[in-house]
mmCIF file of N, CA and C in Angstrom:
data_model
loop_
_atom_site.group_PDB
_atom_site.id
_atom_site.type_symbol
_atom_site.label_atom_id
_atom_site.label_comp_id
_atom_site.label_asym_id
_atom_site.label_seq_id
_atom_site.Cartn_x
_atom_site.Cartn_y
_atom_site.Cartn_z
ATOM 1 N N UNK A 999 0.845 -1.184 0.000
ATOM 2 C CA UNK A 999 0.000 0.000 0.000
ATOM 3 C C UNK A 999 0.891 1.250 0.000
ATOM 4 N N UNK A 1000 0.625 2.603 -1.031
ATOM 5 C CA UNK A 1000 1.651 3.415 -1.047
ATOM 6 C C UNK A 1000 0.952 4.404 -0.180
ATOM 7 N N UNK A 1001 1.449 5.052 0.455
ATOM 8 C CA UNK A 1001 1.218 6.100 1.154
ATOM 9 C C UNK A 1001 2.277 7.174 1.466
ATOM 10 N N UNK A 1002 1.771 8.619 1.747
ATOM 11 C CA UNK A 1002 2.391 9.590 1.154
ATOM 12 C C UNK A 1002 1.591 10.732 2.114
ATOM 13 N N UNK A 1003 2.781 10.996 3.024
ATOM 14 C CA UNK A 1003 2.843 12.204 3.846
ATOM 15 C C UNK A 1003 3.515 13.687 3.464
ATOM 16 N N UNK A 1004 2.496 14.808 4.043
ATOM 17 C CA UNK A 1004 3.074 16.117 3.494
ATOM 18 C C UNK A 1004 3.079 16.766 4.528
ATOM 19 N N UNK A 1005 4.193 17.722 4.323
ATOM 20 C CA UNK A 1005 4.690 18.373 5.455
ATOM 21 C C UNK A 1005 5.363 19.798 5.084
ATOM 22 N N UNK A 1006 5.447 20.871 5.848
ATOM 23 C CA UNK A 1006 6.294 21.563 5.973
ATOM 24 C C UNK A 1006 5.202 23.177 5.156
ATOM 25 N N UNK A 1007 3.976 22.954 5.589
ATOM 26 C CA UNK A 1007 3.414 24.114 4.893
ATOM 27 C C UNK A 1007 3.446 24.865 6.196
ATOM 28 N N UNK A 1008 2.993 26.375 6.004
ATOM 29 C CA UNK A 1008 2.713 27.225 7.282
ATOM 30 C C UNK A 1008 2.321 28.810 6.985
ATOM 31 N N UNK A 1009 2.276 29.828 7.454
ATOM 32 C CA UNK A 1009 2.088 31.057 6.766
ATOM 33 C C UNK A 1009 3.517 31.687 6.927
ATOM 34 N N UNK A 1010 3.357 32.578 5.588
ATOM 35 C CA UNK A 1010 4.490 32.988 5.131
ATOM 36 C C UNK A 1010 4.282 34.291 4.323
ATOM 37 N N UNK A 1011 5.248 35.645 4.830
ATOM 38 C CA UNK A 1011 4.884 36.245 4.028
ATOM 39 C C UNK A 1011 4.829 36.316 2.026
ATOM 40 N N UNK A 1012 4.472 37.500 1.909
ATOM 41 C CA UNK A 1012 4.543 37.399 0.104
ATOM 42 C C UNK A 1012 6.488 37.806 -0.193
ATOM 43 N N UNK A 1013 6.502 37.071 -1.132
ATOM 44 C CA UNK A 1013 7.898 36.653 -1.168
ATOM 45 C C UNK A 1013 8.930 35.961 -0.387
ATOM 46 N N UNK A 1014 7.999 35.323 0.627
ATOM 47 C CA UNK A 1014 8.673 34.628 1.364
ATOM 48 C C UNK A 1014 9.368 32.952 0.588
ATOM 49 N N UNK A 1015 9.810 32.123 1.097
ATOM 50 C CA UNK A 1015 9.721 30.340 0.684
ATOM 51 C C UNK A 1015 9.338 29.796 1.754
ATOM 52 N N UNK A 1016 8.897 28.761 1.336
ATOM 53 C CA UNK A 1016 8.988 27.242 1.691
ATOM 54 C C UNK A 1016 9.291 26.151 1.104
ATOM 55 N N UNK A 1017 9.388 25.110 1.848
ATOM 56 C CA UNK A 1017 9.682 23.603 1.497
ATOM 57 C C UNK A 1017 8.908 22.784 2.091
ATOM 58 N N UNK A 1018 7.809 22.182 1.015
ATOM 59 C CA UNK A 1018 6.973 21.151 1.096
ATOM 60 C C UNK A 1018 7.792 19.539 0.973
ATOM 61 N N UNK A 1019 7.327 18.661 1.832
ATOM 62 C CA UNK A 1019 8.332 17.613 1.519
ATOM 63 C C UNK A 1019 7.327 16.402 1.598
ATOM 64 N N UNK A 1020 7.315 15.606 0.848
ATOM 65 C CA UNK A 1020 6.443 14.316 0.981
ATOM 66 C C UNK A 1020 6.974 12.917 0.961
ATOM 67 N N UNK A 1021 6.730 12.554 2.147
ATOM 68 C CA UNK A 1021 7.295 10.848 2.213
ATOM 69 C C UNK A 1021 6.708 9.991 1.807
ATOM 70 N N UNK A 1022 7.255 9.423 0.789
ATOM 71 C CA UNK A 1022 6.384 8.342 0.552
ATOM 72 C C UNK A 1022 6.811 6.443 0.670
ATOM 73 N N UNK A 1023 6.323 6.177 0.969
ATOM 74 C CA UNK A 1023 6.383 4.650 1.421
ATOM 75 C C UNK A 1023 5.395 3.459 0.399
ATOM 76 N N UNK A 1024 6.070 1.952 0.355
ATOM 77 C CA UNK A 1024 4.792 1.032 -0.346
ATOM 78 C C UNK A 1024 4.930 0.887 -1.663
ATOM 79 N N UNK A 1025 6.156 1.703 -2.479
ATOM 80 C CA UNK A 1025 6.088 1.394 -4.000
ATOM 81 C C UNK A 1025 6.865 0.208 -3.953
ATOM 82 N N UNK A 1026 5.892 -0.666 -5.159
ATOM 83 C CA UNK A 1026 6.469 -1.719 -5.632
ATOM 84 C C UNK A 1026 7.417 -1.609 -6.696
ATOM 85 N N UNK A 1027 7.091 -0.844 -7.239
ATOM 86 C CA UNK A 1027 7.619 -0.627 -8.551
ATOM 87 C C UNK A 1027 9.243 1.030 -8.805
ATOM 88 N N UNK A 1028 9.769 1.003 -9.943
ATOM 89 C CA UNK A 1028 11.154 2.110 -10.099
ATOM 90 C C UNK A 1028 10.387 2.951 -10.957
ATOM 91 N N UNK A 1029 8.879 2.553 -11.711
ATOM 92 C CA UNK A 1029 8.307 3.320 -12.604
ATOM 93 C C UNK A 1029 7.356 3.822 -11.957
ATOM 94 N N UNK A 1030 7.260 5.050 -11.657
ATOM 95 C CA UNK A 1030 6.246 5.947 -11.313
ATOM 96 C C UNK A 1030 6.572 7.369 -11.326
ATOM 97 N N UNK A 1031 5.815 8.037 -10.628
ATOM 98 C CA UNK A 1031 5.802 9.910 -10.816
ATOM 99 C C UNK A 1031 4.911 10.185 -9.571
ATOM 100 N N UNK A 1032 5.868 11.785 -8.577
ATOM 101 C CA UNK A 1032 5.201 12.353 -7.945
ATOM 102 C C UNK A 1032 4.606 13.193 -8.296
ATOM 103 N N UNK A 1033 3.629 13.761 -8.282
ATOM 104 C CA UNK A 1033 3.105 15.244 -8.452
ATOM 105 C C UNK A 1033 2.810 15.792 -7.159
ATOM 106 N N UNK A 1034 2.693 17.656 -7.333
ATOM 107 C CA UNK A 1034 2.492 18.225 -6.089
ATOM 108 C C UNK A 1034 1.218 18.826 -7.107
ATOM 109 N N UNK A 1035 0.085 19.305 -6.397
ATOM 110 C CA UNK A 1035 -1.315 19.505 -6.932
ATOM 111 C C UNK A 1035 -1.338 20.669 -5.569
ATOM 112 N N UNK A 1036 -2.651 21.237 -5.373
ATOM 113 C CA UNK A 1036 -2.959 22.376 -4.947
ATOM 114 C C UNK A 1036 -4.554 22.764 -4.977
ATOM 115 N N UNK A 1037 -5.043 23.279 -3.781
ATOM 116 C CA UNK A 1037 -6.448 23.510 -4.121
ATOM 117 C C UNK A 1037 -6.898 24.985 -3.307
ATOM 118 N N UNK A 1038 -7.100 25.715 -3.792
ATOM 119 C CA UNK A 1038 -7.692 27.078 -2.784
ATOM 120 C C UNK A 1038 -9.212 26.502 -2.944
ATOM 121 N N UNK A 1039 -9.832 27.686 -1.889
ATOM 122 C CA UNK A 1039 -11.097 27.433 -1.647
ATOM 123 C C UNK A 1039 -12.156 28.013 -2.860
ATOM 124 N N UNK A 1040 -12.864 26.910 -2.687
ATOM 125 C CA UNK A 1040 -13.830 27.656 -4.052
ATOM 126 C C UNK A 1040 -13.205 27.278 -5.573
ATOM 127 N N UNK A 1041 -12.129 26.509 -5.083
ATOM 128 C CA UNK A 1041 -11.422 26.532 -6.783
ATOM 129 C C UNK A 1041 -11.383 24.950 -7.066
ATOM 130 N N UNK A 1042 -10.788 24.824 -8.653
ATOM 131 C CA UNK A 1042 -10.689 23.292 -8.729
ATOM 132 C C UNK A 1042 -9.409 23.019 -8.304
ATOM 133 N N UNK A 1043 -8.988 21.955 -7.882
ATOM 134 C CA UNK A 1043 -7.682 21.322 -8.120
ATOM 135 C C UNK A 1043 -7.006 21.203 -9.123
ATOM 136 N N UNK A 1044 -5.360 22.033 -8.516
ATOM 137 C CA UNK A 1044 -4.181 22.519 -9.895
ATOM 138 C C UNK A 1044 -3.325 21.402 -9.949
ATOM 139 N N UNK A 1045 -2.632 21.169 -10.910
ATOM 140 C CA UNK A 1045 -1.470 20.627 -11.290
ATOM 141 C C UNK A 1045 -0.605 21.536 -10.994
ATOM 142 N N UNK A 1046 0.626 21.114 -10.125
ATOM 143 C CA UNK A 1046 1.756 21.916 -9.844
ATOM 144 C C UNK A 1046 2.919 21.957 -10.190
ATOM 145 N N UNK A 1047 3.107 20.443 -10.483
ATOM 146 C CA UNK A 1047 4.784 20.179 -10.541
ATOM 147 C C UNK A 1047 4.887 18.442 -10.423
ATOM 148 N N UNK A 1048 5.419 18.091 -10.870
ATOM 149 C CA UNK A 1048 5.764 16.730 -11.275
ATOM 150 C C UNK A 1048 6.532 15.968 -11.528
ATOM 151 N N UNK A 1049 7.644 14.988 -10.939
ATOM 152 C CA UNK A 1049 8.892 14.634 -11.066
ATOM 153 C C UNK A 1049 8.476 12.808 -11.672
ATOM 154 N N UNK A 1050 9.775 12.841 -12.626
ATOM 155 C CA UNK A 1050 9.025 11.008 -12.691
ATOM 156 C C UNK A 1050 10.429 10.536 -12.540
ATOM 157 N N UNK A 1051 10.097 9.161 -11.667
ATOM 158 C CA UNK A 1051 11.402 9.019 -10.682
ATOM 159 C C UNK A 1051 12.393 8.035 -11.982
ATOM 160 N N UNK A 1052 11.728 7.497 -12.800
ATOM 161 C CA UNK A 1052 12.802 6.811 -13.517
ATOM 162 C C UNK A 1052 13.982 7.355 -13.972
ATOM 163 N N UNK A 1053 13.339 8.622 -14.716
ATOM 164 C CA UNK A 1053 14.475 9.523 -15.694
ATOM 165 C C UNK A 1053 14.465 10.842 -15.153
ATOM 166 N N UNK A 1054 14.013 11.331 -14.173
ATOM 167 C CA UNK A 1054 13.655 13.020 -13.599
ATOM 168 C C UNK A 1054 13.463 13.719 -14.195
ATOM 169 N N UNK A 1055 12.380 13.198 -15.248
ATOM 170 C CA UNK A 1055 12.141 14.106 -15.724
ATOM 171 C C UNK A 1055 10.794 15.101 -14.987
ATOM 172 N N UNK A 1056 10.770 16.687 -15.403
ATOM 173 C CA UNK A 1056 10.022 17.135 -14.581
ATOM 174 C C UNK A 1056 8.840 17.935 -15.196
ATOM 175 N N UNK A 1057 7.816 18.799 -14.522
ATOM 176 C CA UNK A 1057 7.295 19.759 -15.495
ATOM 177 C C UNK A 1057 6.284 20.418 -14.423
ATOM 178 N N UNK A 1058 6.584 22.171 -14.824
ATOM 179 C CA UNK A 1058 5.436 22.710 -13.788
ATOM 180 C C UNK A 1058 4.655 23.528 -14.741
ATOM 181 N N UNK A 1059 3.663 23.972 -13.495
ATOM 182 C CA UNK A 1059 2.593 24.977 -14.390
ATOM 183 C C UNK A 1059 3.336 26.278 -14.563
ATOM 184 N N UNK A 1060 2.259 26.965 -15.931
ATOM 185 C CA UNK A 1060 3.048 28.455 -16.069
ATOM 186 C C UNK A 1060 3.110 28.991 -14.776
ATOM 187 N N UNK A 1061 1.750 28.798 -14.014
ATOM 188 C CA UNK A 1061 1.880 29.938 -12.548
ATOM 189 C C UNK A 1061 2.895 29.972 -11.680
ATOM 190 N N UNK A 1062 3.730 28.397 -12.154
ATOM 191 C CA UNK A 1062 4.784 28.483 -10.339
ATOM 192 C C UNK A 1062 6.166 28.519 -11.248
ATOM 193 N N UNK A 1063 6.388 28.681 -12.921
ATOM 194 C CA UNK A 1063 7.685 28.084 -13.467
ATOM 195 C C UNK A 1063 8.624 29.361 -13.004
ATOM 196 N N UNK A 1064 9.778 28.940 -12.780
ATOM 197 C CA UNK A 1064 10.583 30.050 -12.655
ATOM 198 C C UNK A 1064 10.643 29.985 -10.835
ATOM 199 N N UNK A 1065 9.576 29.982 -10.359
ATOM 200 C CA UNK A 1065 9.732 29.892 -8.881
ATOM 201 C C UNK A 1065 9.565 28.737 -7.925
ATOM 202 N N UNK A 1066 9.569 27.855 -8.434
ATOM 203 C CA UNK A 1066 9.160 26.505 -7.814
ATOM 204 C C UNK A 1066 9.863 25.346 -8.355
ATOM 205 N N UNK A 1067 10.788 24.699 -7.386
ATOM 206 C CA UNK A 1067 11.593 23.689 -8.022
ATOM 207 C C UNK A 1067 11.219 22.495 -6.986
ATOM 208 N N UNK A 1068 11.115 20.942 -7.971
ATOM 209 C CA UNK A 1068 10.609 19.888 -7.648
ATOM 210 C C UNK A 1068 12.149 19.055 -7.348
ATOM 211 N N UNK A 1069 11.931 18.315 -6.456
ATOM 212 C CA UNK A 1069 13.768 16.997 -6.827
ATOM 213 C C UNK A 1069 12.988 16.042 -5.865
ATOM 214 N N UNK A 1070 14.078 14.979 -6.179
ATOM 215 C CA UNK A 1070 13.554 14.102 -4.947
ATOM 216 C C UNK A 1070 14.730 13.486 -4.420
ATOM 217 N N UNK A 1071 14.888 12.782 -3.311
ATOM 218 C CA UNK A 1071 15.847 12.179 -2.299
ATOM 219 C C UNK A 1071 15.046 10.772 -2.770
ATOM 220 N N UNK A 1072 15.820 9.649 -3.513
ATOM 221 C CA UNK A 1072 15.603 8.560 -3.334
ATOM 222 C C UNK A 1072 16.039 7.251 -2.246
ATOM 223 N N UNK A 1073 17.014 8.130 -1.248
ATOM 224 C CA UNK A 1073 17.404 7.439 -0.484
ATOM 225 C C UNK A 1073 16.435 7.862 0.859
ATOM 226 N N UNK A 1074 16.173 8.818 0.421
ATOM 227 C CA UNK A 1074 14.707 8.692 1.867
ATOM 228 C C UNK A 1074 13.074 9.075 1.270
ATOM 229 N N UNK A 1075 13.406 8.325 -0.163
ATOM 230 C CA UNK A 1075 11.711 7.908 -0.428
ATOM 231 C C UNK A 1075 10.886 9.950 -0.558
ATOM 232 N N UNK A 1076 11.733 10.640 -0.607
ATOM 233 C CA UNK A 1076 11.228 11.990 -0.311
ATOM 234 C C UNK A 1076 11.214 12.971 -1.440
ATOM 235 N N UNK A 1077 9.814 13.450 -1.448
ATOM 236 C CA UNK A 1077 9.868 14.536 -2.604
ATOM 237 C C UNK A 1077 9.940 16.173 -2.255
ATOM 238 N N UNK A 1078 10.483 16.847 -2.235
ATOM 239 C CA UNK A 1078 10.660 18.114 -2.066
ATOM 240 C C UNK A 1078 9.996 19.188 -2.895
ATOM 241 N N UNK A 1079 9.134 20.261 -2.937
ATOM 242 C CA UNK A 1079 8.850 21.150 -3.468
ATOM 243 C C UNK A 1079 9.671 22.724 -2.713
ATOM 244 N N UNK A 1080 10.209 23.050 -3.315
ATOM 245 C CA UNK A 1080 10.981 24.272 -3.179
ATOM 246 C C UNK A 1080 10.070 25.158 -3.755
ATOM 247 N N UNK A 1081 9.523 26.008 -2.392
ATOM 248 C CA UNK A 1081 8.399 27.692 -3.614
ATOM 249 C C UNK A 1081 9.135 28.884 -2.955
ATOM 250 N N UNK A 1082 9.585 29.095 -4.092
ATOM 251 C CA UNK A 1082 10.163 30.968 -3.748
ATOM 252 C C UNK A 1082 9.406 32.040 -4.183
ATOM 253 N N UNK A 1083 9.421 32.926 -3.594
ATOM 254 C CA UNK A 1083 9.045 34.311 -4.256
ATOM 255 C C UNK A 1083 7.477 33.747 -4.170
ATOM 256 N N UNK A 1084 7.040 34.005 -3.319
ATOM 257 C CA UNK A 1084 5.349 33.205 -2.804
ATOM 258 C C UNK A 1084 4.214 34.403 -2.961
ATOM 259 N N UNK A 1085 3.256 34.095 -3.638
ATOM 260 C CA UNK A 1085 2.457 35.082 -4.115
ATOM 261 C C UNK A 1085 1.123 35.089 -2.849
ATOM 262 N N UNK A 1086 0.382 36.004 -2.617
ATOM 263 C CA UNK A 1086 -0.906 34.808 -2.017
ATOM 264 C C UNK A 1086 -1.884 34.563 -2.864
ATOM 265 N N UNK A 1087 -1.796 34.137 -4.097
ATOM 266 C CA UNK A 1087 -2.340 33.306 -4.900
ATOM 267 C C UNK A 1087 -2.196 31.880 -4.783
ATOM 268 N N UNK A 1088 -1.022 31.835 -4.290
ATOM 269 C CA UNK A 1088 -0.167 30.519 -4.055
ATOM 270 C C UNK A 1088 -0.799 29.588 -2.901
ATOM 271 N N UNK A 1089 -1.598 30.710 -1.864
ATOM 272 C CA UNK A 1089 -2.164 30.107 -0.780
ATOM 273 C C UNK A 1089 -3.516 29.075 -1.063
ATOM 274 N N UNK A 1090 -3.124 27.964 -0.587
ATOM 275 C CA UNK A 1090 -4.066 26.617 -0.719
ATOM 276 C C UNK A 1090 -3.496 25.359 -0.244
ATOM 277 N N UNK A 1091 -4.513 24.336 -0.050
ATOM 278 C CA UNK A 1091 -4.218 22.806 0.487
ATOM 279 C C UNK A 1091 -2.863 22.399 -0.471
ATOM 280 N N UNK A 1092 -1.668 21.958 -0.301
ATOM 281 C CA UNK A 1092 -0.871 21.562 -1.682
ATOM 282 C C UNK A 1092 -0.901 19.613 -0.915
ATOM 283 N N UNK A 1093 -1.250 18.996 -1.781
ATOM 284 C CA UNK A 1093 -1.148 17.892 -1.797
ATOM 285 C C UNK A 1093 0.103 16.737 -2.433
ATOM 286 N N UNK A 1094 0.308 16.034 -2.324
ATOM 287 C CA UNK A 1094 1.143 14.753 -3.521
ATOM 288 C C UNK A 1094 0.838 14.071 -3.351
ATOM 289 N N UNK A 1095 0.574 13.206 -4.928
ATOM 290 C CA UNK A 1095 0.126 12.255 -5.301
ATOM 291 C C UNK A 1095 1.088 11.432 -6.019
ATOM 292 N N UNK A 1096 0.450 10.027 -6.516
ATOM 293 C CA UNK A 1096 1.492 8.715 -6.830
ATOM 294 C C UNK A 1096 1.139 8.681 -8.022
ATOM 295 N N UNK A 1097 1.791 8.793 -9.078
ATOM 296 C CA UNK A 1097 0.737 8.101 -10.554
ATOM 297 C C UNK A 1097 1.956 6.648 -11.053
ATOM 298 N N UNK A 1098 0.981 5.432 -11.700
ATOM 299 C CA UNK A 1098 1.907 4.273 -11.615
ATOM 300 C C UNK A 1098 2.843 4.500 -13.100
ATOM 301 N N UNK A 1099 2.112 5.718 -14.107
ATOM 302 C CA UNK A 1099 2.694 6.001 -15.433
ATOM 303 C C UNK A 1099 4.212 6.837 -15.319
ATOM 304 N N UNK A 1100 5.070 6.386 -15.768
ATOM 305 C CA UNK A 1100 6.431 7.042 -16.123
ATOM 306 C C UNK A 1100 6.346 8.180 -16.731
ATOM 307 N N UNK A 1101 5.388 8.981 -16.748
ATOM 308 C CA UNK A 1101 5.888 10.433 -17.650
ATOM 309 C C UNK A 1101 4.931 11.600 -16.514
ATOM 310 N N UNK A 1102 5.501 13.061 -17.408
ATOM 311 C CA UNK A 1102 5.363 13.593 -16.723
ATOM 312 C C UNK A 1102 3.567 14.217 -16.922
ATOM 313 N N UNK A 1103 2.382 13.872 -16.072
ATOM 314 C CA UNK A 1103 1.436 14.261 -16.352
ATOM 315 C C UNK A 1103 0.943 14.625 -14.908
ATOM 316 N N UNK A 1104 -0.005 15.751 -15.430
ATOM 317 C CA UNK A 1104 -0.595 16.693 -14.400
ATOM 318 C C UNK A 1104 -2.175 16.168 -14.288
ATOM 319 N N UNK A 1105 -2.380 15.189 -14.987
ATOM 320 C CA UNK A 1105 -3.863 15.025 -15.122
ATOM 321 C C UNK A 1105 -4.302 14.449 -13.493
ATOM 322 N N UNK A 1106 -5.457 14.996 -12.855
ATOM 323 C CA UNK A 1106 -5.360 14.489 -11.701
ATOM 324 C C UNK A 1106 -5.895 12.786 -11.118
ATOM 325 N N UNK A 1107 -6.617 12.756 -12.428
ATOM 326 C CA UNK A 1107 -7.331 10.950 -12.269
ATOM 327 C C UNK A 1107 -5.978 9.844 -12.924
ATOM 328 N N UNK A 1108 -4.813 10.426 -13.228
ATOM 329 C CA UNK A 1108 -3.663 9.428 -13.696
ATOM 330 C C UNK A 1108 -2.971 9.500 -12.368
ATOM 331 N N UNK A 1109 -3.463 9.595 -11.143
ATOM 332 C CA UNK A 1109 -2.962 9.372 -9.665
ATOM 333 C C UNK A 1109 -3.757 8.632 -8.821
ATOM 334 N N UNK A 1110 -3.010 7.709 -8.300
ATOM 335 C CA UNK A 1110 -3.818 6.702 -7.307
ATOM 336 C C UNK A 1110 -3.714 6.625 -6.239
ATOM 337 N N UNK A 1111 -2.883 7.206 -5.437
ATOM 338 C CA UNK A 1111 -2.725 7.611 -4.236
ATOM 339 C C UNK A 1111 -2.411 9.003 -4.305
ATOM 340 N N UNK A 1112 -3.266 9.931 -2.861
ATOM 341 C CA UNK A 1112 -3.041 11.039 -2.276
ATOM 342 C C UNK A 1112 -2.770 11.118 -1.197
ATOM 343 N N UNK A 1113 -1.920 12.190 -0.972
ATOM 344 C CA UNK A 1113 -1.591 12.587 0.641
ATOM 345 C C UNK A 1113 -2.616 13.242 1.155
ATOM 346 N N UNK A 1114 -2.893 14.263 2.405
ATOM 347 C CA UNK A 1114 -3.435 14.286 3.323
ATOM 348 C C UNK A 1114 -3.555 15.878 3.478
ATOM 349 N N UNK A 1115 -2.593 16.203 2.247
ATOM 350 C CA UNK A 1115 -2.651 17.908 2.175
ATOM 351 C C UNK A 1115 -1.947 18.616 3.563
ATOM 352 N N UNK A 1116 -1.305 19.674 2.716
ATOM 353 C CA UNK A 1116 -0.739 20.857 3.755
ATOM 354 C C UNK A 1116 -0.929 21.998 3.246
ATOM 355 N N UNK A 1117 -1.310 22.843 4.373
ATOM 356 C CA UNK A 1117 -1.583 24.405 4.102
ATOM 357 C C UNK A 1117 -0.973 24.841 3.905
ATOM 358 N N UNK A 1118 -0.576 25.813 2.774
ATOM 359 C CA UNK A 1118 0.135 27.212 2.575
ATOM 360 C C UNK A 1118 -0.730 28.173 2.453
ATOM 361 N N UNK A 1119 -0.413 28.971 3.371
ATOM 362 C CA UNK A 1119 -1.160 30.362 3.516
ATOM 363 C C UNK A 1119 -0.088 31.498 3.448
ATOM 364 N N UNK A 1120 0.050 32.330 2.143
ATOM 365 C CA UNK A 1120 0.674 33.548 1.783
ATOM 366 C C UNK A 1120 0.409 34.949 1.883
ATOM 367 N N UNK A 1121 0.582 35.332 2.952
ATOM 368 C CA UNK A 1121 -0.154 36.277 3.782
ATOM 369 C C UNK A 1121 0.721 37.433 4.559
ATOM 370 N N UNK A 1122 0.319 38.860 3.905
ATOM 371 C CA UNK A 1122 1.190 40.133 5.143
ATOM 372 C C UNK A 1122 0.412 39.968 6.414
#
């Protein structure tokens, strides 16, 4: 069973960073992909950023490119989201998810496991 903890959200001013980090545990498999996703209130759920662990390859949305870098630690199962220069647009649930496909997709039903969500709130 894969499962996948998130951590490290909190309030922060505008232009501030953080580092979202997600553990994940239970893969059977070397072929898969994390994504980090995102939801404010009232809105749909975003595609954020996406690492696929075979080849690293990666890919974010226009809204975070330039300020938001994805990597992962395969020796502690861990995905990292790096957000700089933080808008409060940016503020919402950010989640990660498991998809079992090797490439890089944002679609949110090509994920089969979700985490449990962490708040970022971007706020003077």
């Amino acid at each position: 069973q894969v499962q996948l903890v998130e951590s490290g959200g909190g309030l922060v001013q505008p232009g501030g960073s953080l580092r979202l980090s997600c553990a994940a545990s239970g893969f059977t498999s070397d072929y898969y992909g994390i994504g980090w996703f995102r939801q404010a209130p009232g809105k749909e759920r975003e595609g954020v950023s996406c690492i696929v662990n075979s080849d690293g390859s990666t890919y974010y949305a226009n809204s975070v490119k330039g300020r938001f870098t994805i990597s992962g630690d395969s020796a502690k199962n861990t995905v990292y989201l790096q957000m700089n220069s933080l808008k409060p647009e940016d503020t919402a649930v950010y989640y990660c998810a498991h998809t079992p496909l090797a490439t890089a997709t944002m679609t949110p039903w090509d994920y089969d496991y979700w985490g449990q969500g962490t708040q970022v709130t971007v706020s003077s």
